[in-house]
Amino acid sequence: MRTDYCGRIDEKFVDQQVTLVGWVHKRRDLGGLIFIDLRDREGVIQVVIEPDAEQAFAPANELRNEFCVELSGKVRARPESQVNKTMRTGGVEVLATSLSIINRAPALPLDWNQENSEEQRLKYRYLDLRRPLMTERLVFRSKVTAAVRRYLEEADFLDIETPILTAATPEGARDYLVPSRTYKGQFFALPQSPQLYKQLLMMSGMDKYYQIVKCFRDEDLRADRQPEFTQIDIETSFLDADGVMAITQGLITSLFRQLLNVDLGEFPRMTYAEAMQRYGSDKPDLRNPLEIVDIAEIVKDLDFKVFSGPANDENGRVACICVPGGASLSRKQIDQYGEFVGIYGAKGLAWMKVNDLGKGIEGIQSPVLKFFNEESINKLMAATEAKDGDILLFGAGDNTTVTEALGALRLKLGNDFELVSAEWKPLWVIDFPMFERVDDRLHALHHPFTAPRDNSIEALKAEPEKALSNAYDMVLNGVELGGGSVRIHNMDMQATVFELLGISEQEAKEKFGFLLEALRYGTPPHAGLAFGLDRLVMLMLGADSIRDVMAFPKTTTAACPLTSAPGRANPEQLKELAIDIKAKDE
């Protein structure tokens, strides 16, 4: 029906006859002339319709926005004064000779010139996706996935599908369950990730696997979470952590270079412990220059128990952030930051303004200044590298609360004081703890198939909470792009990890018997990583939410306004599945 896309018509088409199809983006009637902007997925072209073009002018009088049309005409150069240099098609226009209306459209339920609610946008998603911004995002996403496939296939990776109907595995979120008709009372689970399947593929000798795959997690949602999301899943045999990191870093570097013309440069490596200590986050945004400074040694002997108490407690922490120019903050603004850290469990926010370092302690202003002497003030100023006009904001208490509160405060201060640079700042975070203790029970920080780093079975059993995992996360501008690990490839080590996690031998056999059995048969060492595709595209495009880079996302309550899903099932289907729906009061 067409000779080319609207958005591709440029100067090389001048004097050529073209046929175009698309939607009326805008119509302008100037009396003797009608102008329309015709749009398709590649962009917009200006079309001119003159009164003597009988087969075009009459139907052009009926046009309204979003009518679907087909037209033919001759491409001509625009006068120099009318060239739009911001558009690929801005140097040309089409003089239409014929026009036909394929389909009409009533007044739209979405207003393209004003903000629509997300509920409306999702209900009429097929219209929302026609907006040039949304179209461009989906086109860009397609380019990302195509580039990913090219890169991995050139590196000898095999694209292998894994099942969607599977068994439940512990990935840290609730599973979506699918009832079985043939095995009444039993359920499949939708995969939270293809973790066990890709490990089995390594045991099968596939050597290098990848898949762009749907994953499902029934968890509380936010801007970068959806109940179903897409993962770039990668697994390798006979490669260690450095090998996997090199391949995946090369992939991301090539994507940014090809699609954004951005050189990401070096990817520094930082341990989890250092990231938490300096930035209060395991995915630190290095564009923000603010750092958390530990000051326990300086304040441990002060006659101020709010500081000296946690400073002398092995589970406590006393730290501060030095904010350049922060001495200008009013007491009300400081109190607001105190309320902010209260969200994270902090009991307060002590502060100290540096008005004039040259005056020593006399140049410092703080409600807790009376507990300090000249020596401790000098040490504090040296440790924080404070300058005139700065403010120190303190956190004191248990280590977890202080770290989390100051980590969040650091991000807020960076934005409020416009300290965050416009650069791209990647890094690898490594050496995560193997386990974390929650409610007096050990839990895997990543997942139970992650191998320990340089630990024997005996050492792991002796001091499990000191063990580090052979895991690695790629972080960019404070966003975790992907995470992975070296996997356990020894049956005894896997059984030991299950035991430490409180998974009984019987439970391990029921849930993972197939994996433990497979580990007996010459399992190669293997490692992998998975990227969140939606999150990656969101970051590359500067979008606010992954919903803006997905074709048909769910709302924050995991519903689909377009299809009204989830909905009630047919009673006959439920009967076949041996499922009975109870009333709410039951």
XYZ file of C-alpha atoms in Angstrom:
586
model
C 0.000 0.000 0.000
C 2.941 2.367 0.515
C 6.253 3.122 -1.121
C 7.960 4.006 2.197
C 7.326 5.218 5.740
C 6.285 8.835 6.304
C 9.212 9.497 8.625
C 11.766 8.358 6.037
C 10.800 10.727 3.244
C 13.668 13.190 2.810
C 15.522 15.124 0.098
C 16.485 12.010 -1.870
C 12.771 11.512 -2.669
C 12.374 14.965 -4.309
C 10.391 14.766 -7.615
C 9.404 11.155 -6.889
C 5.818 9.904 -6.742
C 5.056 8.268 -3.356
C 2.160 6.498 -1.707
C 1.903 6.905 2.055
C -0.382 5.541 4.758
C -0.844 6.560 8.371
C -2.808 8.725 10.760
C -3.715 12.396 10.567
C -1.534 13.963 13.228
C -2.723 17.508 12.593
C -4.898 19.282 10.007
C -4.728 22.977 9.080
C -7.188 24.591 6.669
C -5.832 27.843 5.228
C -8.802 28.481 2.987
C -7.391 27.668 -0.421
C -4.934 25.107 0.919
C -5.194 22.218 3.347
C -2.116 21.039 5.211
C -1.981 17.779 7.108
C 0.804 16.174 9.097
C 0.692 12.476 8.305
C 2.209 10.175 10.912
C 3.346 6.579 11.097
C 5.735 4.777 13.422
C 8.809 6.329 11.761
C 7.707 9.957 12.042
C 5.688 12.780 10.464
C 5.615 14.259 6.951
C 3.854 17.460 5.867
C 1.301 16.995 3.101
C -0.121 19.853 1.005
C -3.522 19.498 -0.674
C -4.533 22.086 -3.294
C -8.123 22.742 -4.467
C -7.429 21.583 -8.026
C -6.439 18.101 -6.772
C -10.022 16.856 -6.988
C -9.327 13.308 -5.745
C -7.610 14.653 -2.648
C -9.244 17.968 -1.719
C -12.823 16.757 -1.135
C -11.925 13.947 1.295
C -9.311 16.234 2.917
C -12.167 18.533 4.004
C -13.565 15.666 6.098
C -10.339 14.821 7.895
C -9.986 14.937 11.666
C -7.166 13.886 13.960
C -6.424 10.154 13.971
C -8.312 9.384 10.764
C -6.441 6.538 9.059
C -5.722 7.492 5.439
C -3.858 6.573 2.297
C -2.563 9.209 -0.094
C -0.379 9.589 -3.167
C 1.545 12.579 -4.400
C 4.811 14.083 -5.504
C 7.633 14.954 -3.105
C 8.948 18.489 -3.428
C 11.528 20.565 -1.557
C 10.207 23.131 0.899
C 11.172 26.769 0.455
C 14.315 27.586 2.450
C 12.349 29.770 4.860
C 9.998 26.873 5.691
C 12.577 24.139 6.313
C 12.198 22.454 9.720
C 15.704 21.363 10.644
C 14.546 19.460 13.736
C 12.763 16.835 11.604
C 14.235 14.283 9.217
C 11.392 15.140 6.811
C 11.626 18.879 7.500
C 13.185 19.767 4.142
C 10.403 18.282 2.005
C 6.630 17.987 1.686
C 4.245 15.896 -0.367
C 1.892 17.564 -2.843
C -1.058 15.156 -2.706
C -2.875 14.101 -5.900
C -5.219 11.550 -4.324
C -6.423 10.741 -0.834
C -8.723 8.073 0.566
C -10.037 7.624 4.100
C -9.380 4.076 5.281
C -11.067 4.547 8.650
C -12.575 7.440 10.564
C -12.100 8.217 14.269
C -14.428 9.948 16.764
C -13.150 12.465 19.317
C -10.354 10.755 21.247
C -10.731 9.751 24.914
C -7.123 10.940 25.372
C -5.974 14.533 25.078
C -2.525 14.673 23.473
C -2.012 18.299 24.450
C -2.578 17.757 28.176
C -1.605 15.258 30.851
C -3.870 12.198 30.961
C -4.155 9.995 34.026
C -2.176 6.788 33.849
C -5.438 4.872 34.235
C -6.769 6.509 31.053
C -3.501 5.973 29.204
C -3.488 2.279 30.058
C -7.191 1.807 29.318
C -6.685 3.226 25.817
C -3.127 1.986 25.455
C -3.485 1.384 21.713
C -4.121 5.128 21.333
C -1.464 6.124 23.864
C 1.118 4.123 21.913
C 0.372 6.186 18.803
C 1.901 9.217 20.498
C 5.295 9.846 18.873
C 7.079 9.683 22.245
C 5.643 6.248 23.049
C 6.205 4.990 19.517
C 9.834 6.097 19.660
C 10.312 4.279 22.964
C 9.027 0.977 21.626
C 11.107 1.344 18.456
C 14.166 2.003 20.639
C 13.379 -1.039 22.800
C 13.251 -3.176 19.661
C 16.666 -1.857 18.637
C 18.036 -2.778 22.069
C 16.824 -6.385 21.854
C 18.112 -6.717 18.282
C 21.543 -5.423 19.336
C 21.593 -7.780 22.332
C 20.896 -10.759 20.067
C 23.587 -9.741 17.581
C 26.216 -9.291 20.280
C 25.515 -12.573 22.053
C 25.173 -14.636 18.891
C 28.491 -13.288 17.627
C 29.942 -14.469 20.964
C 28.636 -18.020 20.269
C 25.662 -17.917 22.654
C 22.638 -20.112 21.887
C 19.108 -18.729 22.209
C 17.216 -21.474 24.067
C 13.677 -21.258 25.413
C 12.757 -22.560 28.855
C 9.301 -23.524 30.189
C 6.740 -21.019 31.441
C 4.768 -23.668 33.345
C 7.217 -24.876 35.958
C 7.707 -25.703 39.631
C 7.941 -23.072 42.363
C 11.487 -22.007 43.298
C 12.631 -19.658 46.093
C 13.478 -16.361 44.354
C 12.377 -13.999 47.108
C 8.832 -13.158 45.956
C 5.472 -14.894 45.824
C 4.834 -17.125 42.830
C 1.965 -16.796 40.388
C 0.293 -20.200 40.494
C -1.478 -21.968 37.626
C -3.878 -24.792 38.568
C -3.572 -28.076 36.712
C -6.717 -29.630 35.217
C -5.121 -33.050 34.770
C -3.599 -33.115 38.263
C -6.434 -31.730 40.362
C -5.315 -29.863 43.472
C -1.826 -29.370 42.093
C -0.270 -26.254 40.600
C 2.365 -25.030 38.211
C 4.222 -21.817 39.026
C 5.141 -19.123 36.539
C 8.931 -18.650 36.634
C 10.366 -15.803 38.692
C 13.455 -16.418 36.543
C 14.749 -19.391 34.524
C 17.470 -19.921 37.164
C 17.381 -23.700 37.524
C 16.708 -24.353 33.843
C 19.722 -22.354 32.713
C 21.895 -24.223 35.209
C 20.554 -27.488 33.849
C 21.396 -26.296 30.328
C 24.998 -25.845 31.455
C 24.918 -29.387 32.819
C 23.583 -30.423 29.403
C 26.686 -29.101 27.650
C 25.063 -26.096 25.957
C 28.066 -24.041 27.173
C 26.678 -20.565 26.418
C 22.964 -19.772 26.708
C 20.900 -16.621 26.470
C 17.223 -15.808 26.345
C 15.119 -12.658 26.354
C 12.454 -14.048 28.614
C 9.327 -13.133 30.560
C 9.511 -13.497 34.349
C 6.690 -13.276 36.887
C 6.698 -12.116 40.506
C 3.680 -11.484 42.705
C 5.125 -8.625 44.760
C 4.325 -5.065 45.771
C 4.852 -2.777 42.787
C 6.619 0.550 42.239
C 8.046 2.555 39.333
C 10.580 -0.080 38.306
C 8.553 -3.198 39.152
C 5.848 -5.067 37.268
C 4.186 -8.439 37.921
C 5.573 -9.583 34.573
C 8.837 -8.212 33.291
C 11.499 -9.099 30.746
C 14.958 -10.365 31.521
C 18.078 -10.741 29.371
C 19.183 -14.075 30.784
C 22.789 -15.225 30.273
C 24.618 -18.357 31.463
C 28.039 -19.809 30.648
C 30.097 -22.899 31.393
C 33.831 -22.909 32.147
C 33.900 -19.159 32.786
C 34.635 -17.563 36.149
C 33.209 -14.302 37.516
C 35.749 -12.189 35.629
C 34.839 -13.896 32.356
C 31.103 -13.310 32.788
C 31.680 -9.717 33.848
C 33.844 -9.080 30.779
C 31.202 -10.438 28.376
C 28.270 -8.623 29.961
C 30.183 -5.370 30.372
C 31.033 -5.590 26.681
C 27.345 -6.070 25.887
C 26.211 -2.973 27.794
C 29.119 -0.904 26.488
C 28.237 -1.827 22.902
C 24.543 -0.972 23.430
C 25.344 2.513 24.705
C 27.883 3.118 21.963
C 25.613 1.921 19.127
C 22.298 3.388 20.248
C 23.241 6.487 22.268
C 26.748 7.238 20.969
C 27.920 7.137 24.591
C 31.244 5.731 25.778
C 30.717 4.356 29.276
C 34.452 4.114 29.871
C 35.846 2.129 32.782
C 33.675 0.080 35.137
C 35.341 0.359 38.573
C 34.816 -2.445 41.066
C 33.641 -1.840 44.611
C 32.934 -4.328 47.371
C 29.503 -4.474 48.940
C 31.010 -3.484 52.279
C 32.622 -0.366 50.810
C 29.449 0.616 48.945
C 27.360 0.372 52.098
C 29.940 2.213 54.188
C 30.535 5.127 51.787
C 27.138 5.432 50.118
C 24.600 3.550 52.248
C 23.482 1.536 49.233
C 24.491 -1.605 47.340
C 23.731 0.291 44.121
C 25.430 3.641 44.689
C 24.902 6.536 42.305
C 28.448 7.749 41.708
C 27.236 10.900 39.972
C 26.463 12.205 43.459
C 29.714 13.370 45.126
C 28.364 13.154 48.695
C 29.758 10.376 50.875
C 28.979 9.005 54.322
C 31.909 9.424 56.736
C 32.287 7.229 59.822
C 33.210 9.220 62.921
C 32.892 6.632 65.727
C 36.587 6.948 66.650
C 36.205 10.719 67.032
C 33.077 10.653 69.214
C 33.429 7.415 71.203
C 34.761 9.230 74.297
C 32.392 12.213 74.210
C 30.072 12.819 77.132
C 27.149 12.501 74.718
C 25.541 9.068 74.872
C 23.547 9.587 71.673
C 26.916 9.429 69.867
C 29.213 7.563 72.291
C 26.697 4.745 72.884
C 26.521 3.439 69.293
C 30.171 4.419 68.737
C 31.167 1.834 71.358
C 28.645 -0.803 70.202
C 29.883 -3.355 67.656
C 26.427 -3.255 66.043
C 26.198 0.544 66.139
C 27.278 3.282 63.777
C 27.914 7.019 64.008
C 28.425 8.761 60.685
C 27.765 12.024 58.922
C 27.398 13.670 55.517
C 29.135 16.955 54.733
C 26.931 19.038 52.422
C 28.709 21.826 50.478
C 26.912 25.133 50.983
C 24.507 23.521 53.443
C 25.068 26.129 56.157
C 22.470 28.210 54.346
C 19.743 25.789 55.430
C 17.149 27.189 57.823
C 16.174 25.378 61.006
C 12.850 24.481 59.388
C 14.619 22.893 56.402
C 16.925 20.924 58.705
C 13.896 19.696 60.650
C 12.322 18.540 57.376
C 15.412 16.446 56.653
C 15.058 15.054 60.181
C 11.499 14.002 59.379
C 12.747 12.421 56.149
C 15.293 10.152 57.875
C 12.567 9.262 60.379
C 10.880 7.345 57.561
C 13.861 4.969 57.697
C 13.759 4.524 61.465
C 16.244 7.230 62.486
C 15.326 8.948 65.749
C 16.711 12.329 64.788
C 19.237 14.260 62.753
C 21.935 16.195 64.605
C 23.614 18.968 62.639
C 26.644 21.224 62.693
C 27.136 24.345 60.555
C 30.670 25.326 59.562
C 30.541 29.119 59.522
C 34.249 29.999 59.850
C 36.941 27.349 60.162
C 39.530 30.024 60.905
C 37.888 30.671 64.263
C 38.153 27.057 65.379
C 35.327 25.850 67.612
C 34.018 29.438 67.806
C 33.267 29.266 64.089
C 31.003 26.226 64.482
C 27.255 26.368 65.148
C 25.388 23.334 66.479
C 22.957 22.309 69.228
C 25.412 19.503 70.177
C 28.545 21.700 70.082
C 28.791 21.748 73.912
C 29.769 18.052 73.873
C 32.786 18.673 71.613
C 36.169 20.177 72.390
C 38.650 21.874 70.086
C 40.541 18.634 69.384
C 37.440 16.613 68.450
C 36.137 19.446 66.265
C 39.469 19.609 64.418
C 39.439 15.844 63.848
C 35.834 16.011 62.645
C 36.580 18.820 60.196
C 39.609 16.937 58.848
C 37.719 13.643 58.467
C 34.832 15.254 56.566
C 37.018 17.759 54.642
C 34.489 20.412 55.657
C 34.824 23.971 54.390
C 33.292 27.301 55.331
C 29.601 27.347 54.457
C 29.133 23.551 54.769
C 26.836 21.641 57.093
C 27.395 18.231 58.710
C 24.326 16.031 59.173
C 24.748 13.159 61.642
C 23.237 9.733 62.079
C 23.730 7.597 65.192
C 22.180 4.297 66.205
C 22.216 0.698 65.035
C 24.297 0.104 61.929
C 21.451 -0.960 59.632
C 19.203 2.004 60.437
C 21.970 4.620 60.198
C 23.256 3.198 56.920
C 19.818 3.044 55.329
C 18.757 6.486 56.579
C 21.951 8.283 55.561
C 21.989 6.435 52.236
C 18.520 7.768 51.436
C 19.403 11.221 52.780
C 22.501 11.319 50.575
C 20.359 10.817 47.468
C 17.854 13.457 48.531
C 20.554 16.001 49.358
C 22.281 15.354 46.043
C 19.095 16.204 44.175
C 18.050 19.102 46.415
C 21.446 20.794 46.145
C 21.753 19.925 42.419
C 25.007 18.069 42.979
C 24.258 15.116 40.674
C 26.235 15.324 37.446
C 24.850 14.508 33.990
C 27.471 11.814 33.368
C 27.024 8.064 33.052
C 28.685 6.374 36.026
C 28.873 2.565 35.851
C 30.448 0.202 38.358
C 30.504 -3.390 39.522
C 29.543 -4.193 43.106
C 31.166 -7.450 44.251
C 31.784 -9.572 47.353
C 28.239 -9.586 48.703
C 27.564 -11.438 51.959
C 26.519 -15.004 51.298
C 23.695 -14.824 53.852
C 21.689 -12.323 55.856
C 19.973 -13.084 59.148
C 16.263 -12.280 59.336
C 14.149 -13.295 62.330
C 17.008 -15.452 63.648
C 17.194 -17.441 60.422
C 19.707 -17.280 57.582
C 18.478 -16.257 54.137
C 20.408 -16.221 50.857
C 21.195 -12.626 49.906
C 20.961 -13.511 46.193
C 19.564 -17.035 45.802
C 20.467 -20.461 47.266
C 22.399 -21.554 44.167
C 25.089 -18.866 44.490
C 28.550 -20.219 45.221
C 30.583 -18.933 48.155
C 33.808 -17.083 47.401
C 36.883 -19.051 48.496
C 35.043 -21.044 51.155
C 35.291 -24.753 51.857
C 32.270 -26.625 53.182
C 33.877 -26.743 56.616
C 34.617 -22.996 56.664
C 31.099 -22.194 55.450
C 29.539 -24.271 58.217
C 31.831 -22.779 60.854
C 31.155 -19.081 60.096
C 28.310 -18.761 57.601
C 27.591 -15.105 58.431
C 31.144 -14.119 57.536
C 31.079 -15.892 54.167
C 31.132 -13.839 50.968
C 29.337 -14.962 47.836
C 30.909 -15.076 44.402
C 28.284 -12.635 43.149
C 28.370 -9.392 41.182
C 25.908 -6.627 40.307
C 26.269 -4.122 37.475
C 25.132 -0.667 38.594
C 24.642 2.432 36.461
C 23.669 5.833 37.889
C 22.255 4.257 41.019
C 20.231 1.642 39.139
C 20.985 -2.072 39.319
C 21.053 -3.082 35.655
C 21.724 -6.725 36.326
C 23.078 -9.211 38.790
C 24.647 -12.607 38.667
C 26.965 -15.075 40.320
C 29.110 -18.134 39.995
C 26.808 -21.080 40.690
C 27.343 -24.015 43.001
C 28.400 -26.986 40.858
C 29.139 -29.449 43.687
C 26.318 -31.513 45.176
C 27.793 -31.542 48.697
C 28.216 -27.748 48.711
C 24.637 -27.272 47.467
C 23.329 -29.596 50.174
C 25.336 -27.637 52.774
C 23.844 -24.327 51.661
C 20.337 -25.794 51.824
C 21.091 -27.028 55.340
C 22.324 -23.597 56.478
C 19.171 -22.007 55.059
C 17.036 -24.332 57.150
C 15.858 -26.353 54.151
C 15.522 -29.921 55.379
C 16.860 -32.857 53.408
C 13.285 -33.927 52.699
C 12.234 -30.433 51.541
C 15.364 -30.128 49.396
C 14.608 -33.465 47.789
C 10.979 -32.496 47.123
C 11.783 -29.056 45.657
C 15.212 -29.532 44.132
C 15.726 -33.280 43.895
C 16.193 -33.009 40.130
C 18.951 -30.400 40.592
C 20.769 -32.384 43.275
C 20.532 -35.472 41.086
C 21.887 -33.573 38.073
C 24.828 -32.292 40.131
C 26.048 -35.892 40.450
C 26.795 -36.269 36.735
C 29.920 -34.332 35.819
C 28.554 -30.827 36.306
C 30.851 -28.164 34.837
C 31.652 -24.936 36.685
C 29.190 -22.325 35.476
C 28.211 -18.710 36.057
C 25.761 -16.204 34.680
C 23.980 -12.886 34.944
C 20.549 -11.475 34.149
C 19.713 -7.922 33.101
C 16.314 -6.299 33.578
C 15.484 -5.291 29.991
C 12.666 -2.914 30.981
C 14.872 -1.163 33.533
C 17.767 -0.930 31.059
C 15.597 0.681 28.368
C 14.011 3.021 30.951
C 17.455 4.208 32.012
C 18.768 4.635 28.467
C 15.726 6.720 27.486
C 15.507 8.721 30.704
C 11.912 7.570 31.301
C 10.391 7.797 34.780
C 8.898 4.310 34.937
C 9.324 0.951 33.248
C 5.614 1.207 32.387
C 6.591 3.882 29.862
C 8.844 1.481 27.947
C 6.504 -1.528 27.944
C 3.758 -2.006 25.381
C 1.006 -3.222 27.715
C 2.007 -2.837 31.381
C -0.108 -3.324 34.474
C -1.050 -0.612 36.962
C 0.571 -0.312 40.392
C -2.190 -2.618 41.660
C -1.260 -5.283 39.067
C -4.409 -4.723 36.990
C -4.907 -4.159 33.264
C -7.490 -1.402 32.561
C -7.382 -2.256 28.839
C -8.591 -5.861 29.172
C -10.093 -5.589 32.691
C -7.752 -8.337 33.877
C -7.741 -10.017 36.306
C -11.329 -11.145 35.970
C -13.632 -13.865 37.214
C -13.252 -17.347 35.781
C -16.005 -19.390 34.178
C -17.637 -21.582 36.868
C -17.329 -24.619 34.581
C -13.588 -24.064 34.262
C -13.243 -23.786 38.027
C -15.198 -27.026 38.426
C -12.837 -28.803 36.020
C -9.912 -27.500 38.091
C -11.513 -28.597 41.376
C -11.403 -24.984 42.623
C -14.112 -23.461 44.760
C -14.295 -19.675 45.268
C -15.299 -18.723 48.807
C -17.277 -15.599 49.594
C -15.348 -12.788 51.311
C -17.070 -13.312 54.663
C -15.846 -16.923 54.702
